[in-house]
mmCIF file of C-alpha atoms in Angstrom:
data_model
loop_
_atom_site.group_PDB
_atom_site.id
_atom_site.type_symbol
_atom_site.label_atom_id
_atom_site.label_comp_id
_atom_site.label_asym_id
_atom_site.label_seq_id
_atom_site.Cartn_x
_atom_site.Cartn_y
_atom_site.Cartn_z
ATOM 1 C CA MET A 1 -26.108 -22.312 8.163
ATOM 2 C CA SER A 2 -23.740 -24.297 5.932
ATOM 3 C CA LYS A 3 -20.275 -22.973 5.214
ATOM 4 C CA SER A 4 -19.430 -21.471 1.861
ATOM 5 C CA SER A 5 -16.430 -22.827 0.016
ATOM 6 C CA VAL A 6 -14.080 -19.944 -0.738
ATOM 7 C CA ILE A 7 -10.866 -19.719 -2.734
ATOM 8 C CA VAL A 8 -8.701 -16.618 -2.413
ATOM 9 C CA VAL A 9 -6.086 -16.312 -5.156
ATOM 10 C CA GLY A 10 -3.024 -14.289 -4.174
ATOM 11 C CA GLY A 11 -1.119 -14.337 -0.879
ATOM 12 C CA GLY A 12 -0.186 -10.658 -0.563
ATOM 13 C CA ILE A 13 -1.640 -8.408 2.096
ATOM 14 C CA VAL A 14 -5.038 -8.147 0.389
ATOM 15 C CA GLY A 15 -5.382 -11.885 -0.159
ATOM 16 C CA VAL A 16 -4.129 -12.820 3.307
ATOM 17 C CA MET A 17 -6.329 -10.337 5.145
ATOM 18 C CA THR A 18 -9.397 -11.188 3.056
ATOM 19 C CA ALA A 19 -8.829 -14.919 3.589
ATOM 20 C CA LEU A 20 -8.407 -14.344 7.337
ATOM 21 C CA THR A 21 -11.605 -12.297 7.513
ATOM 22 C CA LEU A 22 -13.645 -14.893 5.620
ATOM 23 C CA GLN A 23 -12.216 -17.780 7.661
ATOM 24 C CA ARG A 24 -13.063 -15.984 10.908
ATOM 25 C CA ARG A 25 -16.585 -15.480 9.626
ATOM 26 C CA GLY A 26 -16.975 -19.252 9.545
ATOM 27 C CA GLU A 27 -16.333 -19.955 5.873
ATOM 28 C CA SER A 28 -14.080 -22.718 4.554
ATOM 29 C CA VAL A 29 -11.231 -20.847 2.883
ATOM 30 C CA THR A 30 -8.282 -21.966 0.770
ATOM 31 C CA LEU A 31 -5.569 -19.415 -0.054
ATOM 32 C CA ILE A 32 -3.614 -20.099 -3.257
ATOM 33 C CA ASP A 33 -0.353 -18.432 -4.281
ATOM 34 C CA ARG A 34 2.249 -19.238 -6.923
ATOM 35 C CA TRP A 35 5.016 -18.852 -4.350
ATOM 36 C CA GLU A 36 5.326 -18.869 -0.591
ATOM 37 C CA PRO A 37 3.261 -15.979 0.833
ATOM 38 C CA GLY A 38 5.656 -13.205 1.805
ATOM 39 C CA HIS A 39 7.912 -13.940 -1.189
ATOM 40 C CA SER A 40 10.143 -11.217 -2.622
ATOM 41 C CA ARG A 41 8.319 -10.886 -5.941
ATOM 42 C CA ALA A 42 5.153 -9.652 -4.255
ATOM 43 C CA SER A 43 3.963 -6.058 -4.102
ATOM 44 C CA SER A 44 3.492 -6.599 -0.368
ATOM 45 C CA THR A 45 7.176 -7.325 0.160
ATOM 46 C CA ASP A 46 9.736 -4.841 1.572
ATOM 47 C CA TYR A 47 10.335 -4.024 5.212
ATOM 48 C CA ASN A 48 7.834 -1.252 5.761
ATOM 49 C CA ARG A 49 5.032 0.895 4.389
ATOM 50 C CA VAL A 50 3.655 4.283 5.429
ATOM 51 C CA ILE A 51 0.305 4.337 7.228
ATOM 52 C CA ARG A 52 -1.328 7.751 7.167
ATOM 53 C CA ALA A 53 -4.824 9.183 6.915
ATOM 54 C CA ILE A 54 -3.731 11.912 4.521
ATOM 55 C CA SER A 55 -5.886 11.496 1.398
ATOM 56 C CA GLY A 56 -6.520 14.967 -0.002
ATOM 57 C CA ARG A 57 -10.202 15.842 -0.014
ATOM 58 C CA ASP A 58 -11.286 12.190 -0.015
ATOM 59 C CA GLU A 59 -13.077 11.703 3.298
ATOM 60 C CA PHE A 60 -13.851 8.049 2.553
ATOM 61 C CA TYR A 61 -10.217 6.886 2.553
ATOM 62 C CA THR A 62 -9.383 9.200 5.454
ATOM 63 C CA ARG A 63 -11.948 7.419 7.614
ATOM 64 C CA TRP A 64 -10.864 3.988 6.346
ATOM 65 C CA ALA A 65 -7.234 4.732 7.235
ATOM 66 C CA ARG A 66 -8.208 5.820 10.742
ATOM 67 C CA GLU A 67 -10.244 2.659 11.248
ATOM 68 C CA SER A 68 -7.458 0.493 9.795
ATOM 69 C CA ARG A 69 -5.010 2.031 12.275
ATOM 70 C CA LEU A 70 -7.150 0.649 15.110
ATOM 71 C CA ARG A 71 -7.386 -2.765 13.448
ATOM 72 C CA TRP A 72 -3.620 -2.964 13.016
ATOM 73 C CA LEU A 73 -3.168 -2.114 16.694
ATOM 74 C CA GLU A 74 -5.648 -4.869 17.595
ATOM 75 C CA LEU A 75 -3.800 -7.390 15.419
ATOM 76 C CA GLN A 76 -0.540 -6.289 17.004
ATOM 77 C CA ALA A 77 -1.935 -6.906 20.497
ATOM 78 C CA GLU A 78 -3.435 -10.247 19.474
ATOM 79 C CA SER A 79 -0.316 -11.564 17.767
ATOM 80 C CA GLY A 80 2.354 -10.072 20.030
ATOM 81 C CA GLN A 81 4.225 -8.918 16.896
ATOM 82 C CA ASN A 82 5.514 -5.386 16.268
ATOM 83 C CA LEU A 83 3.362 -4.535 13.272
ATOM 84 C CA MET A 84 3.147 -0.747 13.513
ATOM 85 C CA TYR A 85 5.265 2.120 14.795
ATOM 86 C CA GLU A 86 3.582 5.493 15.274
ATOM 87 C CA CYS A 87 6.493 7.747 14.402
ATOM 88 C CA GLY A 88 4.226 10.235 12.611
ATOM 89 C CA ALA A 89 4.114 11.430 9.019
ATOM 90 C CA LEU A 90 5.263 14.808 7.707
ATOM 91 C CA ILE A 91 3.668 16.048 4.488
ATOM 92 C CA LEU A 92 5.735 18.768 2.837
ATOM 93 C CA ALA A 93 3.807 21.394 0.867
ATOM 94 C CA ALA A 94 5.693 23.380 -1.756
ATOM 95 C CA GLY A 95 4.611 26.950 -2.352
ATOM 96 C CA GLY A 96 2.130 27.223 -5.209
ATOM 97 C CA HIS A 97 1.809 23.423 -5.516
ATOM 98 C CA SER A 98 -0.092 22.442 -2.384
ATOM 99 C CA ASP A 99 -3.621 21.607 -3.571
ATOM 100 C CA TRP A 100 -3.498 18.075 -2.156
ATOM 101 C CA GLU A 101 -2.090 19.217 1.186
ATOM 102 C CA ASP A 102 -4.561 22.120 1.410
ATOM 103 C CA ALA A 103 -7.446 19.731 0.735
ATOM 104 C CA THR A 104 -6.103 17.270 3.314
ATOM 105 C CA ALA A 105 -6.156 19.892 6.075
ATOM 106 C CA GLU A 106 -9.791 20.678 5.290
ATOM 107 C CA THR A 107 -10.682 16.969 5.382
ATOM 108 C CA PHE A 108 -8.853 16.469 8.680
ATOM 109 C CA ASP A 109 -10.826 19.334 10.187
ATOM 110 C CA ARG A 110 -14.129 17.754 9.087
ATOM 111 C CA VAL A 111 -13.239 14.225 10.190
ATOM 112 C CA GLY A 112 -11.390 15.151 13.371
ATOM 113 C CA VAL A 113 -7.956 13.711 12.561
ATOM 114 C CA PRO A 114 -5.215 15.031 14.890
ATOM 115 C CA TYR A 115 -2.614 17.077 13.018
ATOM 116 C CA TYR A 116 -0.339 20.086 13.238
ATOM 117 C CA LYS A 117 0.450 22.664 10.614
ATOM 118 C CA PHE A 118 4.068 23.813 10.745
ATOM 119 C CA GLY A 119 5.711 26.722 9.007
ATOM 120 C CA GLN A 120 9.229 26.512 7.634
ATOM 121 C CA GLN A 121 10.942 27.523 10.874
ATOM 122 C CA ASP A 122 8.862 25.052 12.902
ATOM 123 C CA ILE A 123 9.806 22.228 10.543
ATOM 124 C CA GLU A 124 13.512 23.007 10.832
ATOM 125 C CA SER A 125 13.284 23.308 14.628
ATOM 126 C CA ARG A 126 11.248 20.144 15.252
ATOM 127 C CA PHE A 127 12.724 17.996 12.498
ATOM 128 C CA PRO A 128 16.257 19.225 11.776
ATOM 129 C CA GLN A 129 16.880 16.263 9.462
ATOM 130 C CA PHE A 130 14.965 18.101 6.720
ATOM 131 C CA CYS A 131 16.260 21.038 4.683
ATOM 132 C CA VAL A 132 13.141 22.897 3.516
ATOM 133 C CA PRO A 133 13.970 26.238 1.815
ATOM 134 C CA ASP A 134 11.412 25.457 -0.910
ATOM 135 C CA ILE A 135 8.631 24.346 1.469
ATOM 136 C CA GLU A 136 5.829 26.719 2.459
ATOM 137 C CA TYR A 137 4.364 24.574 5.240
ATOM 138 C CA ALA A 138 3.985 20.980 6.396
ATOM 139 C CA LEU A 139 1.192 18.900 7.869
ATOM 140 C CA PHE A 140 2.282 16.574 10.644
ATOM 141 C CA GLU A 141 0.033 13.626 11.511
ATOM 142 C CA PRO A 142 1.318 12.296 14.872
ATOM 143 C CA GLU A 143 -0.740 9.076 14.834
ATOM 144 C CA ALA A 144 0.600 8.067 11.432
ATOM 145 C CA GLY A 145 3.772 6.054 10.977
ATOM 146 C CA MET A 146 4.873 2.781 9.447
ATOM 147 C CA LEU A 147 3.653 -0.765 9.089
ATOM 148 C CA MET A 148 6.248 -3.519 9.023
ATOM 149 C CA ALA A 149 5.017 -4.857 5.712
ATOM 150 C CA HIS A 150 6.619 -8.286 5.456
ATOM 151 C CA ARG A 151 5.821 -9.020 9.104
ATOM 152 C CA CYS A 152 2.203 -7.943 8.599
ATOM 153 C CA VAL A 153 1.776 -10.448 5.762
ATOM 154 C CA LEU A 154 3.339 -13.315 7.697
ATOM 155 C CA THR A 155 1.382 -12.491 10.845
ATOM 156 C CA GLY A 156 -1.891 -12.420 8.933
ATOM 157 C CA LEU A 157 -0.982 -15.740 7.326
ATOM 158 C CA SER A 158 -0.219 -17.307 10.716
ATOM 159 C CA LEU A 159 -3.552 -16.115 12.139
ATOM 160 C CA PHE A 160 -5.336 -17.490 9.060
ATOM 161 C CA ARG A 161 -3.786 -20.901 9.556
ATOM 162 C CA GLN A 162 -4.576 -20.820 13.278
ATOM 163 C CA ALA A 163 -8.218 -20.160 12.358
ATOM 164 C CA GLY A 164 -8.261 -23.322 10.238
ATOM 165 C CA GLY A 165 -7.534 -21.837 6.829
ATOM 166 C CA LYS A 166 -5.703 -23.853 4.179
ATOM 167 C CA VAL A 167 -2.743 -22.615 2.118
ATOM 168 C CA GLN A 168 -2.010 -24.172 -1.264
ATOM 169 C CA ARG A 169 0.815 -23.577 -3.746
ATOM 170 C CA GLY A 170 -0.246 -23.290 -7.370
ATOM 171 C CA ARG A 171 -0.551 -21.034 -10.389
ATOM 172 C CA VAL A 172 -4.007 -19.814 -11.313
ATOM 173 C CA THR A 173 -4.521 -18.708 -14.921
ATOM 174 C CA THR A 174 -7.642 -17.919 -16.957
ATOM 175 C CA ASP A 175 -9.183 -19.322 -20.124
ATOM 176 C CA GLY A 176 -10.593 -17.387 -23.076
ATOM 177 C CA SER A 177 -13.647 -16.342 -21.082
ATOM 178 C CA GLU A 178 -11.427 -15.244 -18.160
ATOM 179 C CA ARG A 179 -12.624 -18.132 -16.018
ATOM 180 C CA PRO A 180 -10.019 -18.956 -13.317
ATOM 181 C CA MET A 181 -8.190 -22.229 -13.999
ATOM 182 C CA MET A 182 -5.504 -24.284 -12.278
ATOM 183 C CA ASP A 183 -3.778 -27.384 -13.637
ATOM 184 C CA GLY A 184 -6.066 -27.287 -16.671
ATOM 185 C CA ASN A 185 -9.278 -27.358 -14.637
ATOM 186 C CA PRO A 186 -11.695 -24.596 -13.642
ATOM 187 C CA LEU A 187 -11.522 -23.505 -10.013
ATOM 188 C CA GLU A 188 -14.614 -24.695 -8.185
ATOM 189 C CA ALA A 189 -15.944 -22.764 -5.177
ATOM 190 C CA ASP A 190 -18.962 -20.769 -4.068
ATOM 191 C CA LEU A 191 -16.767 -17.668 -4.037
ATOM 192 C CA ILE A 192 -13.438 -17.030 -5.785
ATOM 193 C CA VAL A 193 -11.628 -13.848 -4.725
ATOM 194 C CA ILE A 194 -8.927 -12.639 -7.104
ATOM 195 C CA ALA A 195 -6.307 -10.709 -5.110
ATOM 196 C CA THR A 196 -3.265 -11.054 -7.338
ATOM 197 C CA GLY A 197 -2.218 -7.392 -7.343
ATOM 198 C CA PRO A 198 -0.387 -6.380 -10.540
ATOM 199 C CA TRP A 199 -0.780 -9.900 -11.971
ATOM 200 C CA MET A 200 -4.528 -9.285 -12.134
ATOM 201 C CA ALA A 201 -4.084 -7.226 -15.324
ATOM 202 C CA ASP A 202 -2.520 -10.032 -17.381
ATOM 203 C CA MET A 203 -4.851 -12.635 -15.886
ATOM 204 C CA PHE A 204 -7.893 -10.634 -16.988
ATOM 205 C CA PRO A 205 -6.875 -8.905 -20.244
ATOM 206 C CA ARG A 206 -10.428 -7.885 -21.224
ATOM 207 C CA THR A 207 -11.746 -6.823 -17.816
ATOM 208 C CA ILE A 208 -8.891 -5.437 -15.704
ATOM 209 C CA LYS A 209 -6.047 -4.616 -18.085
ATOM 210 C CA PRO A 210 -7.905 -1.749 -19.832
ATOM 211 C CA ILE A 211 -8.301 0.089 -16.505
ATOM 212 C CA SER A 212 -4.852 -0.522 -15.076
ATOM 213 C CA THR A 213 -1.186 0.335 -15.482
ATOM 214 C CA VAL A 214 1.577 -1.690 -13.856
ATOM 215 C CA VAL A 215 4.665 0.290 -12.833
ATOM 216 C CA GLY A 216 7.842 -0.380 -10.903
ATOM 217 C CA VAL A 217 9.167 1.806 -8.081
ATOM 218 C CA ASN A 218 12.839 1.853 -7.100
ATOM 219 C CA VAL A 219 13.523 2.139 -3.360
ATOM 220 C CA LEU A 220 16.894 2.668 -1.683
ATOM 221 C CA TYR A 221 17.914 2.328 1.959
ATOM 222 C CA THR A 222 20.727 4.616 3.109
ATOM 223 C CA SER A 223 22.862 4.015 6.202
ATOM 224 C CA THR A 224 22.462 6.366 9.130
ATOM 225 C CA PRO A 225 25.623 8.323 10.141
ATOM 226 C CA ASP A 226 28.085 6.761 12.578
ATOM 227 C CA GLY A 227 27.038 7.185 16.197
ATOM 228 C CA SER A 228 23.873 9.144 15.335
ATOM 229 C CA GLU A 229 20.239 8.426 16.232
ATOM 230 C CA GLU A 230 18.936 11.478 14.371
ATOM 231 C CA PHE A 231 17.497 9.473 11.478
ATOM 232 C CA ASP A 232 15.926 6.704 13.589
ATOM 233 C CA MET A 233 12.147 6.430 13.893
ATOM 234 C CA THR A 234 12.357 7.579 17.523
ATOM 235 C CA ARG A 235 13.426 11.025 16.284
ATOM 236 C CA MET A 236 12.328 11.272 12.665
ATOM 237 C CA PRO A 237 8.912 10.820 11.018
ATOM 238 C CA CYS A 238 7.930 9.273 7.714
ATOM 239 C CA TRP A 239 7.482 11.887 5.019
ATOM 240 C CA ILE A 240 5.820 12.591 1.690
ATOM 241 C CA ASP A 241 7.347 15.193 -0.608
ATOM 242 C CA HIS A 242 5.052 15.636 -3.605
ATOM 243 C CA GLY A 243 6.974 18.585 -4.980
ATOM 244 C CA GLN A 244 9.985 16.293 -5.417
ATOM 245 C CA GLY A 245 7.948 13.207 -6.322
ATOM 246 C CA SER A 246 9.396 11.448 -3.289
ATOM 247 C CA PHE A 247 8.568 9.782 -0.008
ATOM 248 C CA GLY A 248 10.510 8.020 2.703
ATOM 249 C CA LEU A 249 10.657 6.401 6.109
ATOM 250 C CA PRO A 250 13.190 6.732 8.922
ATOM 251 C CA SER A 251 15.470 3.898 9.900
ATOM 252 C CA SER A 252 13.530 1.173 11.727
ATOM 253 C CA GLU A 253 14.951 -1.960 13.302
ATOM 254 C CA GLY A 254 18.302 -1.144 11.720
ATOM 255 C CA SER A 255 17.008 -0.938 8.148
ATOM 256 C CA GLY A 256 18.537 2.413 7.192
ATOM 257 C CA VAL A 257 16.594 5.399 5.863
ATOM 258 C CA LYS A 258 14.180 4.461 3.083
ATOM 259 C CA ALA A 259 13.877 6.985 0.269
ATOM 260 C CA ALA A 260 12.133 6.677 -3.072
ATOM 261 C CA VAL A 261 12.073 9.093 -5.980
ATOM 262 C CA VAL A 262 8.885 7.998 -7.679
ATOM 263 C CA ILE A 263 9.611 7.840 -11.384
ATOM 264 C CA PRO A 264 7.348 5.079 -12.730
ATOM 265 C CA ASP A 265 9.390 2.305 -14.300
ATOM 266 C CA LYS A 266 8.319 -0.513 -16.578
ATOM 267 C CA ILE A 267 8.400 -4.108 -15.401
ATOM 268 C CA ASP A 268 7.738 -7.530 -16.843
ATOM 269 C CA LEU A 269 6.277 -9.193 -13.762
ATOM 270 C CA ASP A 270 7.340 -12.715 -14.664
ATOM 271 C CA ASN A 271 10.669 -12.144 -16.407
ATOM 272 C CA ASP A 272 12.388 -9.049 -14.999
ATOM 273 C CA GLU A 273 14.861 -9.277 -12.131
ATOM 274 C CA ARG A 274 13.862 -7.427 -8.960
ATOM 275 C CA LEU A 275 16.891 -5.127 -9.138
ATOM 276 C CA ILE A 276 16.920 -1.338 -9.019
ATOM 277 C CA ARG A 277 18.040 0.619 -12.050
ATOM 278 C CA GLN A 278 21.522 2.120 -11.743
ATOM 279 C CA GLU A 279 20.314 5.591 -12.731
ATOM 280 C CA THR A 280 18.011 5.568 -9.695
ATOM 281 C CA LEU A 281 21.049 5.748 -7.434
ATOM 282 C CA GLY A 282 22.025 9.150 -8.819
ATOM 283 C CA ARG A 283 18.485 10.513 -8.632
ATOM 284 C CA THR A 284 18.030 9.412 -5.041
ATOM 285 C CA ARG A 285 21.396 10.747 -3.926
ATOM 286 C CA SER A 286 20.567 14.087 -5.546
ATOM 287 C CA TYR A 287 17.290 14.158 -3.624
ATOM 288 C CA ILE A 288 19.056 13.297 -0.356
ATOM 289 C CA ARG A 289 21.545 16.123 -0.863
ATOM 290 C CA HIS A 290 18.644 18.500 -1.382
ATOM 291 C CA ARG A 291 16.265 17.372 1.376
ATOM 292 C CA LEU A 292 18.327 15.324 3.878
ATOM 293 C CA PRO A 293 21.831 16.825 3.756
ATOM 294 C CA GLY A 294 22.852 15.028 6.954
ATOM 295 C CA LEU A 295 22.803 11.771 4.952
ATOM 296 C CA GLU A 296 25.037 13.024 2.155
ATOM 297 C CA GLY A 297 27.951 10.662 1.650
ATOM 298 C CA GLN A 298 26.315 7.772 3.496
ATOM 299 C CA ARG A 299 26.306 4.411 1.723
ATOM 300 C CA VAL A 300 23.306 2.644 0.255
ATOM 301 C CA VAL A 301 22.888 -0.528 2.326
ATOM 302 C CA ASP A 302 19.836 -2.132 0.706
ATOM 303 C CA SER A 303 17.410 -1.717 -2.165
ATOM 304 C CA LYS A 304 14.002 -2.944 -3.271
ATOM 305 C CA PHE A 305 12.203 -2.926 -6.581
ATOM 306 C CA ASN A 306 8.461 -2.868 -5.933
ATOM 307 C CA GLN A 307 5.603 -2.943 -8.403
ATOM 308 C CA ILE A 308 2.126 -1.504 -8.123
ATOM 309 C CA ILE A 309 -1.026 -1.565 -10.230
ATOM 310 C CA LEU A 310 -2.555 1.860 -10.838
ATOM 311 C CA THR A 311 -6.157 2.562 -11.771
ATOM 312 C CA PRO A 312 -6.958 5.834 -13.602
ATOM 313 C CA ASP A 313 -8.675 7.353 -10.556
ATOM 314 C CA THR A 314 -6.426 5.549 -8.017
ATOM 315 C CA HIS A 315 -9.526 4.003 -6.423
ATOM 316 C CA PHE A 316 -9.383 0.332 -5.444
ATOM 317 C CA ILE A 317 -11.250 -2.461 -7.243
ATOM 318 C CA VAL A 318 -13.911 -4.550 -5.487
ATOM 319 C CA ASP A 319 -16.303 -5.814 -8.120
ATOM 320 C CA TRP A 320 -17.727 -8.946 -9.702
ATOM 321 C CA HIS A 321 -16.543 -10.361 -12.988
ATOM 322 C CA PRO A 322 -19.202 -9.515 -15.620
ATOM 323 C CA GLU A 323 -19.427 -13.120 -16.867
ATOM 324 C CA HIS A 324 -18.561 -15.259 -13.839
ATOM 325 C CA GLU A 325 -20.917 -14.490 -10.980
ATOM 326 C CA ASN A 326 -18.778 -16.136 -8.287
ATOM 327 C CA VAL A 327 -15.515 -14.338 -9.223
ATOM 328 C CA LEU A 328 -14.785 -11.195 -7.211
ATOM 329 C CA PHE A 329 -11.897 -8.832 -7.964
ATOM 330 C CA ALA A 330 -10.181 -7.338 -4.908
ATOM 331 C CA GLY A 331 -7.208 -5.036 -5.413
ATOM 332 C CA GLY A 332 -6.137 -2.171 -7.644
ATOM 333 C CA CYS A 333 -3.778 -0.882 -4.973
ATOM 334 C CA SER A 334 -2.656 2.341 -6.725
ATOM 335 C CA GLY A 335 0.125 2.614 -4.165
ATOM 336 C CA HIS A 336 -2.078 3.262 -1.135
ATOM 337 C CA LEU A 337 -3.911 0.017 -0.305
ATOM 338 C CA PHE A 338 -1.545 -1.722 2.117
ATOM 339 C CA LYS A 339 -2.442 0.438 5.110
ATOM 340 C CA HIS A 340 -6.179 -0.045 4.451
ATOM 341 C CA ALA A 341 -5.912 -3.840 4.291
ATOM 342 C CA PRO A 342 -7.886 -4.832 7.445
ATOM 343 C CA VAL A 343 -10.881 -2.645 6.568
ATOM 344 C CA PHE A 344 -10.584 -3.343 2.838
ATOM 345 C CA ALA A 345 -10.667 -7.071 3.612
ATOM 346 C CA GLU A 346 -13.826 -6.725 5.709
ATOM 347 C CA PHE A 347 -15.485 -4.801 2.902
ATOM 348 C CA ALA A 348 -14.403 -7.292 0.227
ATOM 349 C CA ALA A 349 -15.602 -10.187 2.394
ATOM 350 C CA GLY A 350 -18.963 -8.499 2.879
ATOM 351 C CA VAL A 351 -19.378 -7.972 -0.854
ATOM 352 C CA GLY A 352 -18.279 -11.555 -1.532
ATOM 353 C CA LEU A 353 -20.828 -12.988 0.897
ATOM 354 C CA LYS A 354 -23.572 -10.715 -0.489
ATOM 355 C CA ASP A 355 -24.025 -8.774 2.726
ATOM 356 C CA PHE A 356 -24.079 -5.643 0.598
ATOM 357 C CA GLY A 357 -23.145 -4.368 -2.839
ATOM 358 C CA THR A 358 -19.907 -2.692 -3.748
ATOM 359 C CA ALA A 359 -19.307 1.066 -3.837
ATOM 360 C CA ASP A 360 -19.481 2.913 -7.144
ATOM 361 C CA ARG A 361 -15.863 4.014 -6.791
ATOM 362 C CA PHE A 362 -14.737 0.370 -6.649
ATOM 363 C CA LYS A 363 -16.575 -0.825 -9.755
ATOM 364 C CA VAL A 364 -14.673 -1.867 -12.872
ATOM 365 C CA SER A 365 -16.709 0.400 -15.145
ATOM 366 C CA GLY A 366 -16.794 4.188 -15.184
ATOM 367 C CA ARG A 367 -13.139 4.834 -14.439
ATOM 368 C CA LYS A 368 -11.621 8.218 -15.291
ATOM 369 C CA LYS A 369 -8.439 10.035 -14.381
ATOM 370 C CA LEU A 370 -8.620 12.436 -11.443
ATOM 371 C CA SER A 371 -6.602 15.560 -10.754
ATOM 372 C CA PRO A 372 -3.977 15.294 -7.975
ATOM 373 C CA LYS A 373 -6.261 17.352 -5.723
ATOM 374 C CA GLU A 374 -9.135 14.877 -6.237
ATOM 375 C CA SER A 375 -6.999 11.734 -6.135
ATOM 376 C CA PRO A 376 -6.775 10.063 -2.712
ATOM 377 C CA SER A 377 -3.172 9.055 -3.362
ATOM 378 C CA GLY A 378 -2.150 12.474 -4.650
ATOM 379 C CA ARG A 379 -1.182 11.010 -8.029
#
């Protein structure tokens, strides 16, 4: 069978993993990015990301996350790189506002995901870093943890190149019909996969922009206390705190404790600096005083300004362009795609090579906003 010519546009985690999957399937793949893959403008930048199966009542993503965990461990063994740390994830459920957490426990029971349910005293005893007077219970997923995001992208890129894949620098735009173009000429390939993350909205103003919102998220890293290991990943889990609109990760490889108060911020992808807003500092410090009092007074040692593309239902996008039969959209991260990347890439590759059709939830049409209980990301 002859090889298909494939172009993947976008060198973030989705583009890299999809390109790697297609190259390993025997296709001839070129990966194109405007900048060096792993660059600091990308949504896939930053040191780490949470990997967890917790997805409310959505069994589909729960199973995908569990399968992706195994794939990340396989890639870690193959590459010899530290890609994932299983420090666990603690999901804090506030009294009267725990629909997503309640639904998650039911899904875990059906799927068979290992977890513990801790009351307030258990949380304080097992994880004394957290002050939880307003928390009714917590779910602890011991096989969750963190992916070293930047390293995952670079490792996937290295494996792609080792498999014979080509990497090209260039800016892909679209014409009036949303046909992908570069240097004034249409892209020519049997399959063109668009994996440009938030940039997908502006590239495809008629098809993708109406079903997407691009937001910025401010992230701060706080120093651990002098002489203390209490906030390191060996003693502290990742956490999600929906009642406070926050999440975080323990210090890993000397990074400091990552904490984000998720207040969606606007961003001009091409013109804004990747700097946190000053007011975020006060909000995050207020949250730390409330939830992590042992970090009060510690200095911020690093910061990141990330951007994500949200769909109304927070489902991903894997669908064909309505006018260009060889153009496949792959993305729509909605803040929870990174961890799914190995399995997402296999699915996108299968759709692209016509092994099967896409899922209804991934189609461009028919999008509608879900309640937090129904949403897999809890948004």
